[in-house]
C-alpha cells in the first residue's frame, strides 16, 4: 500500500470511495447472516472483525517479508500510540455493531440512510472544533446537499421497515457517533503522520475483536451450519471486502483527505445498497430516489474537486501567513503540502 504522505489527493478520495462502496455491501450480507446463521449483530461483528484481522495479519506478514525496511512492526505501532489503537478499536466495534443492530431493527435502507446521513454533519462539526478544518460556504452547501439526497432516498425507497424502527434509528445514531469519532481520529493521525495507516488498521481491529468477544458469547457466538458453505462464504466476504480491504483504503485515504470530505464521499455507501436492491431484490428507482441520488453524487463530486483545488492553491501560496480558507494554518499540514 502506498504511503499516505506521498499519496495524491484525488487518489485518496478514490480510496475512500472504494471503501464506501465495499461498506455498502456489508449490511446486506449481515442481514443474510441473521437468516442463515441465526446469530445476532454482535456475533456478526465479531466474526467480521476476527476474519478481517486474520486477513490483515496475513497481509502484514507478506509486507514484512517483501519490504522489511519499510513495513512497520505492529508492536512498535501500538507502543508508539496505544491510545490511538484503543480508541480506534473500540470505536470500530461500537459503530459497526450498532449499525448491524440498526439493520436488524429498522431495516437496511433506514439504517444506512440515518447512519450515513448524520455522519457527515457530526464529522463536519467535530473537524471544525477539534482539527480546525474549514469547510466554508461551499463545503457546507455540499454537506447539506448530501444529507438532503439521503433524506430523499429514504423517503422514496420502497424497502420495508424493521420490527422496531425507532430503536433502530437510535442504534443508527450511535453508529454515526462512533463513525465520526473514528474518522476524526484517523484524520488527525494521518495529518500528523503518527504511524503507518495499514499497521494502525491492524492494531485497531485487534482491539475491536477483543472488545467484541465477551459481548458476543452470551448472544450466541457460533452460527448455524445447516448451509455451511454459504454461511462460511458470507463470513469470509464480510471480513475480506467491507472490512480488511475497505478500512485499509479508508485510513490510507484519510492521510490526505479532509475528514469532512471523506465523510461525504463515504455517502456512496447507500448508493451501493440501492444498486443491490435493484439487482438482487428487484426494487425500482422512482423520481424521488433519482433526485436524491443526483444530489448525493453532486456532493461527492463537488467536494472531491474542491479538495484537489484546495491542495493546489495551498501549494501555490508560500509562507506561513497565507490563509485562503484551507489547512495552511496548520504547521503539520504545511510540511505535507
Short mmCIF file of C-alpha atoms in Angstrom, two decimals:
data_model
loop_
_atom_site.label_atom_id
_atom_site.label_comp_id
_atom_site.label_asym_id
_atom_site.label_seq_id
_atom_site.Cartn_x
_atom_site.Cartn_y
_atom_site.Cartn_z
CA UNK A 1 0.00 0.00 0.00
CA UNK A 2 1.36 3.42 -0.95
CA UNK A 3 2.46 5.71 1.85
CA UNK A 4 -0.22 8.23 2.62
CA UNK A 5 2.29 11.08 2.76
CA UNK A 6 3.09 10.51 -0.95
CA UNK A 7 -0.48 9.78 -2.00
CA UNK A 8 -2.15 12.20 -4.43
CA UNK A 9 -5.30 13.76 -3.02
CA UNK A 10 -7.56 12.51 -5.79
CA UNK A 11 -6.25 9.00 -5.30
CA UNK A 12 -7.03 9.34 -1.61
CA UNK A 13 -10.59 10.35 -2.50
CA UNK A 14 -10.80 7.31 -4.78
CA UNK A 15 -9.66 5.06 -1.94
CA UNK A 16 -12.38 6.44 0.33
CA UNK A 17 -14.99 5.98 -2.41
CA UNK A 18 -13.94 2.35 -2.98
CA UNK A 19 -14.11 1.72 0.77
CA UNK A 20 -17.60 3.18 0.95
CA UNK A 21 -18.73 1.06 -1.99
CA UNK A 22 -17.47 -2.04 -0.21
CA UNK A 23 -19.21 -0.98 3.01
CA UNK A 24 -22.46 -0.69 1.10
CA UNK A 25 -22.50 -4.47 0.72
CA UNK A 26 -21.85 -5.18 4.40
CA UNK A 27 -25.35 -4.51 5.69
CA UNK A 28 -26.95 -6.81 3.11
CA UNK A 29 -24.51 -9.60 3.96
CA UNK A 30 -25.17 -9.11 7.68
CA UNK A 31 -28.93 -9.34 7.08
CA UNK A 32 -28.38 -12.62 5.23
CA UNK A 33 -26.24 -13.93 8.09
CA UNK A 34 -29.09 -13.22 10.51
CA UNK A 35 -31.27 -15.56 8.47
CA UNK A 36 -28.91 -18.39 7.52
CA UNK A 37 -26.59 -18.23 10.54
CA UNK A 38 -29.10 -17.49 13.28
CA UNK A 39 -26.74 -15.11 15.07
CA UNK A 40 -27.20 -11.54 16.31
CA UNK A 41 -25.47 -8.26 15.40
CA UNK A 42 -22.70 -8.53 18.00
CA UNK A 43 -21.74 -12.01 16.84
CA UNK A 44 -21.82 -10.91 13.20
CA UNK A 45 -19.48 -8.04 14.10
CA UNK A 46 -17.18 -10.39 15.99
CA UNK A 47 -16.83 -12.79 13.06
CA UNK A 48 -16.37 -9.84 10.73
CA UNK A 49 -13.57 -8.45 12.90
CA UNK A 50 -11.91 -11.83 13.51
CA UNK A 51 -11.89 -12.75 9.82
CA UNK A 52 -10.74 -9.30 8.78
CA UNK A 53 -8.00 -9.36 11.40
CA UNK A 54 -6.72 -12.71 10.15
CA UNK A 55 -6.54 -11.42 6.59
CA UNK A 56 -4.84 -8.20 7.69
CA UNK A 57 -2.27 -10.14 9.70
CA UNK A 58 -1.53 -12.33 6.67
CA UNK A 59 -1.08 -9.23 4.51
CA UNK A 60 1.17 -7.72 7.16
CA UNK A 61 3.43 -10.79 7.14
CA UNK A 62 3.71 -10.58 3.36
CA UNK A 63 4.58 -6.87 3.58
CA UNK A 64 7.23 -7.55 6.23
CA UNK A 65 8.81 -10.33 4.16
CA UNK A 66 8.90 -8.30 0.96
CA UNK A 67 9.80 -4.88 2.39
CA UNK A 68 11.29 -5.38 5.86
CA UNK A 69 12.98 -1.98 5.73
CA UNK A 70 9.73 -0.03 5.25
CA UNK A 71 6.97 -2.16 6.83
CA UNK A 72 6.40 -1.13 10.43
CA UNK A 73 6.22 -3.55 13.33
CA UNK A 74 2.74 -3.99 14.84
CA UNK A 75 4.22 -3.94 18.32
CA UNK A 76 6.07 -0.72 17.58
CA UNK A 77 2.94 0.81 16.04
CA UNK A 78 0.87 0.02 19.12
CA UNK A 79 3.60 1.16 21.53
CA UNK A 80 4.04 4.44 19.65
CA UNK A 81 0.39 5.41 20.16
CA UNK A 82 -1.59 2.92 22.29
CA UNK A 83 -4.38 5.43 22.85
CA UNK A 84 -4.99 5.65 19.11
CA UNK A 85 -5.23 1.85 18.79
CA UNK A 86 -7.56 1.51 21.78
CA UNK A 87 -9.90 4.32 20.73
CA UNK A 88 -9.92 3.19 17.09
CA UNK A 89 -10.65 -0.41 18.03
CA UNK A 90 -13.39 0.48 20.48
CA UNK A 91 -14.93 2.98 18.08
CA UNK A 92 -14.93 0.47 15.21
CA UNK A 93 -16.56 -2.16 17.43
CA UNK A 94 -19.26 0.25 18.62
CA UNK A 95 -20.23 1.77 15.32
CA UNK A 96 -20.20 -1.44 13.29
CA UNK A 97 -22.18 -3.38 15.90
CA UNK A 98 -24.66 -0.52 16.30
CA UNK A 99 -25.09 -0.37 12.53
CA UNK A 100 -25.80 -4.10 12.29
CA UNK A 101 -28.27 -3.79 15.17
CA UNK A 102 -29.95 -0.94 13.33
CA UNK A 103 -30.24 -3.07 10.18
CA UNK A 104 -31.89 -5.77 12.28
CA UNK A 105 -34.39 -3.41 13.94
CA UNK A 106 -35.07 -0.75 11.29
CA UNK A 107 -34.18 -2.43 8.01
CA UNK A 108 -31.25 -1.97 5.64
CA UNK A 109 -32.43 1.24 3.97
CA UNK A 110 -33.31 3.19 7.12
CA UNK A 111 -30.20 2.02 8.97
CA UNK A 112 -27.87 3.01 6.15
CA UNK A 113 -29.52 6.35 5.46
CA UNK A 114 -29.68 7.51 9.09
CA UNK A 115 -26.11 6.41 9.84
CA UNK A 116 -24.57 7.89 6.71
CA UNK A 117 -26.84 10.94 6.71
CA UNK A 118 -25.95 12.07 10.23
CA UNK A 119 -22.29 11.05 9.95
CA UNK A 120 -21.12 13.95 7.74
CA UNK A 121 -22.82 16.51 9.99
CA UNK A 122 -21.12 15.11 13.09
CA UNK A 123 -17.77 14.87 11.31
CA UNK A 124 -18.02 18.43 9.94
CA UNK A 125 -18.77 19.84 13.39
CA UNK A 126 -16.08 17.71 15.02
CA UNK A 127 -13.48 18.58 12.37
CA UNK A 128 -14.15 22.28 12.85
CA UNK A 129 -13.89 22.05 16.65
CA UNK A 130 -11.00 19.60 17.01
CA UNK A 131 -8.97 19.85 13.79
CA UNK A 132 -9.67 23.42 12.72
CA UNK A 133 -10.76 22.27 9.27
CA UNK A 134 -12.81 24.92 7.47
CA UNK A 135 -15.45 23.76 5.05
CA UNK A 136 -16.61 27.25 4.10
CA UNK A 137 -19.92 28.10 2.48
CA UNK A 138 -19.38 25.77 -0.49
CA UNK A 139 -18.39 22.84 1.70
CA UNK A 140 -21.35 23.37 3.99
CA UNK A 141 -23.67 23.50 1.00
CA UNK A 142 -22.19 20.25 -0.30
CA UNK A 143 -22.76 18.51 3.03
CA UNK A 144 -26.34 19.83 3.07
CA UNK A 145 -26.83 18.54 -0.48
CA UNK A 146 -25.60 15.11 0.51
CA UNK A 147 -27.85 14.92 3.54
CA UNK A 148 -30.83 16.16 1.51
CA UNK A 149 -30.14 13.48 -1.07
CA UNK A 150 -30.13 10.83 1.64
CA UNK A 151 -33.43 12.12 3.01
CA UNK A 152 -34.97 11.82 -0.44
CA UNK A 153 -33.53 8.34 -0.82
CA UNK A 154 -35.12 7.32 2.47
CA UNK A 155 -38.47 8.90 1.61
CA UNK A 156 -38.64 7.43 -1.87
CA UNK A 157 -37.26 3.97 -1.14
CA UNK A 158 -39.62 1.00 -1.42
CA UNK A 159 -37.82 -1.13 1.14
CA UNK A 160 -39.73 -2.48 4.14
CA UNK A 161 -39.02 -1.31 7.67
CA UNK A 162 -37.90 -3.49 10.53
CA UNK A 163 -39.71 -4.61 13.68
CA UNK A 164 -38.59 -1.65 15.83
CA UNK A 165 -37.81 1.41 13.65
CA UNK A 166 -37.33 3.91 16.48
CA UNK A 167 -34.90 1.61 18.30
CA UNK A 168 -33.14 1.01 15.01
CA UNK A 169 -32.78 4.75 14.40
CA UNK A 170 -31.28 5.10 17.87
CA UNK A 171 -28.73 2.42 17.03
CA UNK A 172 -28.01 4.19 13.73
CA UNK A 173 -27.31 7.48 15.53
CA UNK A 174 -24.99 5.67 17.94
CA UNK A 175 -23.25 4.17 14.94
CA UNK A 176 -22.87 7.63 13.40
CA UNK A 177 -21.25 8.94 16.59
CA UNK A 178 -18.74 6.08 16.57
CA UNK A 179 -18.08 6.56 12.87
CA UNK A 180 -17.43 10.27 13.36
CA UNK A 181 -15.00 9.59 16.20
CA UNK A 182 -13.02 7.02 14.22
CA UNK A 183 -12.94 9.28 11.15
CA UNK A 184 -11.69 12.29 13.11
CA UNK A 185 -9.04 10.24 14.90
CA UNK A 186 -7.90 8.67 11.63
CA UNK A 187 -7.70 12.09 10.00
CA UNK A 188 -5.74 13.57 12.91
CA UNK A 189 -3.29 10.66 12.93
CA UNK A 190 -2.82 10.79 9.16
CA UNK A 191 -2.35 14.55 9.21
CA UNK A 192 0.24 14.38 11.98
CA UNK A 193 1.90 11.33 10.38
CA UNK A 194 1.76 9.38 13.66
CA UNK A 195 2.25 5.93 12.17
CA UNK A 196 1.51 3.67 9.23
CA UNK A 197 -2.15 3.61 8.23
CA UNK A 198 -2.10 -0.10 7.45
CA UNK A 199 -0.43 -1.13 10.69
CA UNK A 200 -2.78 1.11 12.67
CA UNK A 201 -5.73 -0.58 10.97
CA UNK A 202 -4.44 -4.00 12.06
CA UNK A 203 -3.94 -2.95 15.69
CA UNK A 204 -7.35 -1.26 15.74
CA UNK A 205 -9.09 -4.41 14.56
CA UNK A 206 -7.18 -6.49 17.10
CA UNK A 207 -8.51 -4.26 19.87
CA UNK A 208 -12.02 -4.33 18.41
CA UNK A 209 -12.02 -8.14 18.24
CA UNK A 210 -11.06 -8.40 21.90
CA UNK A 211 -13.79 -5.91 22.84
CA UNK A 212 -16.49 -7.84 20.95
CA UNK A 213 -15.70 -11.35 22.18
CA UNK A 214 -17.14 -11.09 25.74
CA UNK A 215 -20.29 -9.41 24.40
CA UNK A 216 -20.79 -11.95 21.61
CA UNK A 217 -20.56 -15.01 23.89
CA UNK A 218 -23.90 -14.50 25.73
CA UNK A 219 -25.64 -13.59 22.46
CA UNK A 220 -24.62 -16.88 20.85
CA UNK A 221 -21.26 -16.94 19.12
CA UNK A 222 -21.43 -19.94 16.80
CA UNK A 223 -23.62 -19.68 13.68
CA UNK A 224 -25.92 -22.45 12.49
CA UNK A 225 -24.33 -24.73 9.92
CA UNK A 226 -27.36 -26.01 8.03
CA UNK A 227 -25.81 -24.39 4.94
CA UNK A 228 -22.10 -24.43 5.89
CA UNK A 229 -20.63 -23.36 2.55
CA UNK A 230 -22.96 -20.36 2.23
CA UNK A 231 -22.54 -19.32 5.89
CA UNK A 232 -18.73 -19.54 5.79
CA UNK A 233 -18.69 -17.75 2.44
CA UNK A 234 -20.69 -14.85 3.87
CA UNK A 235 -18.39 -14.60 6.90
CA UNK A 236 -15.31 -14.67 4.69
CA UNK A 237 -16.74 -11.99 2.40
CA UNK A 238 -17.77 -9.65 5.19
CA UNK A 239 -14.32 -9.99 6.74
CA UNK A 240 -12.42 -9.53 3.48
CA UNK A 241 -14.16 -6.91 1.36
CA UNK A 242 -16.06 -4.43 3.60
CA UNK A 243 -13.55 -4.92 6.43
CA UNK A 244 -9.90 -5.73 5.65
CA UNK A 245 -9.86 -4.09 2.21
CA UNK A 246 -12.25 -1.22 2.88
CA UNK A 247 -10.78 0.01 6.14
CA UNK A 248 -7.21 -0.19 4.89
CA UNK A 249 -8.13 2.00 1.93
CA UNK A 250 -10.19 4.32 4.13
CA UNK A 251 -7.45 5.02 6.67
CA UNK A 252 -4.82 5.44 3.96
CA UNK A 253 -7.11 7.91 2.19
CA UNK A 254 -7.66 9.86 5.41
CA UNK A 255 -3.95 10.67 5.41
CA UNK A 256 -4.51 13.16 2.57
CA UNK A 257 -8.27 13.82 2.52
CA UNK A 258 -10.07 16.15 4.92
CA UNK A 259 -12.32 14.43 7.44
CA UNK A 260 -15.44 16.25 6.25
CA UNK A 261 -14.69 15.44 2.62
CA UNK A 262 -14.09 11.77 3.45
CA UNK A 263 -17.38 11.56 5.33
CA UNK A 264 -19.32 12.97 2.37
CA UNK A 265 -17.53 10.80 -0.19
CA UNK A 266 -18.48 7.84 2.03
CA UNK A 267 -22.13 8.68 1.30
CA UNK A 268 -21.82 6.50 -1.80
CA UNK A 269 -22.42 3.58 0.57
CA UNK A 270 -26.24 3.91 0.42
CA UNK A 271 -25.98 4.16 -3.36
CA UNK A 272 -24.33 0.76 -3.31
CA UNK A 273 -27.19 -0.52 -1.16
CA UNK A 274 -29.65 0.87 -3.72
CA UNK A 275 -27.85 -0.95 -6.55
CA UNK A 276 -28.01 -4.17 -4.56
CA UNK A 277 -31.72 -3.60 -4.07
CA UNK A 278 -32.24 -3.20 -7.81
CA UNK A 279 -30.11 -6.12 -8.95
CA UNK A 280 -30.88 -8.58 -6.18
CA UNK A 281 -34.30 -7.68 -4.83
CA UNK A 282 -35.91 -6.17 -7.94
CA UNK A 283 -36.51 -2.71 -6.43
CA UNK A 284 -37.24 0.21 -8.76
CA UNK A 285 -35.94 3.76 -8.57
CA UNK A 286 -38.68 6.37 -8.70
CA UNK A 287 -38.27 10.09 -9.40
CA UNK A 288 -37.68 10.93 -5.74
CA UNK A 289 -34.91 8.37 -5.41
CA UNK A 290 -33.29 9.53 -8.64
CA UNK A 291 -33.33 13.14 -7.41
CA UNK A 292 -31.79 12.09 -4.12
CA UNK A 293 -29.12 10.13 -5.98
CA UNK A 294 -28.27 13.18 -8.10
CA UNK A 295 -27.94 15.39 -5.00
CA UNK A 296 -25.77 12.79 -3.34
CA UNK A 297 -23.43 12.48 -6.28
CA UNK A 298 -23.25 16.27 -6.60
CA UNK A 299 -21.99 16.48 -3.01
CA UNK A 300 -19.41 13.74 -3.57
CA UNK A 301 -18.05 15.11 -6.85
CA UNK A 302 -18.07 18.72 -5.71
CA UNK A 303 -16.13 18.03 -2.51
CA UNK A 304 -13.69 15.77 -4.34
CA UNK A 305 -12.92 18.58 -6.81
CA UNK A 306 -12.83 21.17 -4.04
CA UNK A 307 -10.33 19.04 -2.09
CA UNK A 308 -7.95 18.83 -5.02
CA UNK A 309 -8.20 22.51 -5.93
CA UNK A 310 -7.68 23.48 -2.30
CA UNK A 311 -4.48 21.46 -2.11
CA UNK A 312 -3.24 23.00 -5.36
CA UNK A 313 -3.94 26.50 -4.03
CA UNK A 314 -2.09 25.79 -0.79
CA UNK A 315 0.96 24.59 -2.73
CA UNK A 316 0.96 27.77 -4.83
CA UNK A 317 0.72 30.00 -1.75
CA UNK A 318 4.04 30.05 0.14
CA UNK A 319 4.62 31.37 3.60
CA UNK A 320 3.06 30.65 6.99
CA UNK A 321 0.85 33.70 6.85
CA UNK A 322 -1.10 32.62 3.79
CA UNK A 323 -4.65 31.51 4.63
CA UNK A 324 -7.28 31.16 1.97
CA UNK A 325 -9.64 29.01 3.97
CA UNK A 326 -7.50 25.89 3.55
CA UNK A 327 -5.49 24.00 6.14
CA UNK A 328 -2.33 26.08 5.62
CA UNK A 329 -2.88 27.42 9.14
CA UNK A 330 -1.67 24.06 10.45
CA UNK A 331 2.14 23.74 10.57
CA UNK A 332 1.94 19.96 10.19
CA UNK A 333 -0.09 20.29 7.04
CA UNK A 334 2.19 22.93 5.50
CA UNK A 335 5.07 20.47 5.64
CA UNK A 336 2.93 17.77 3.99
CA UNK A 337 1.53 20.02 1.27
#
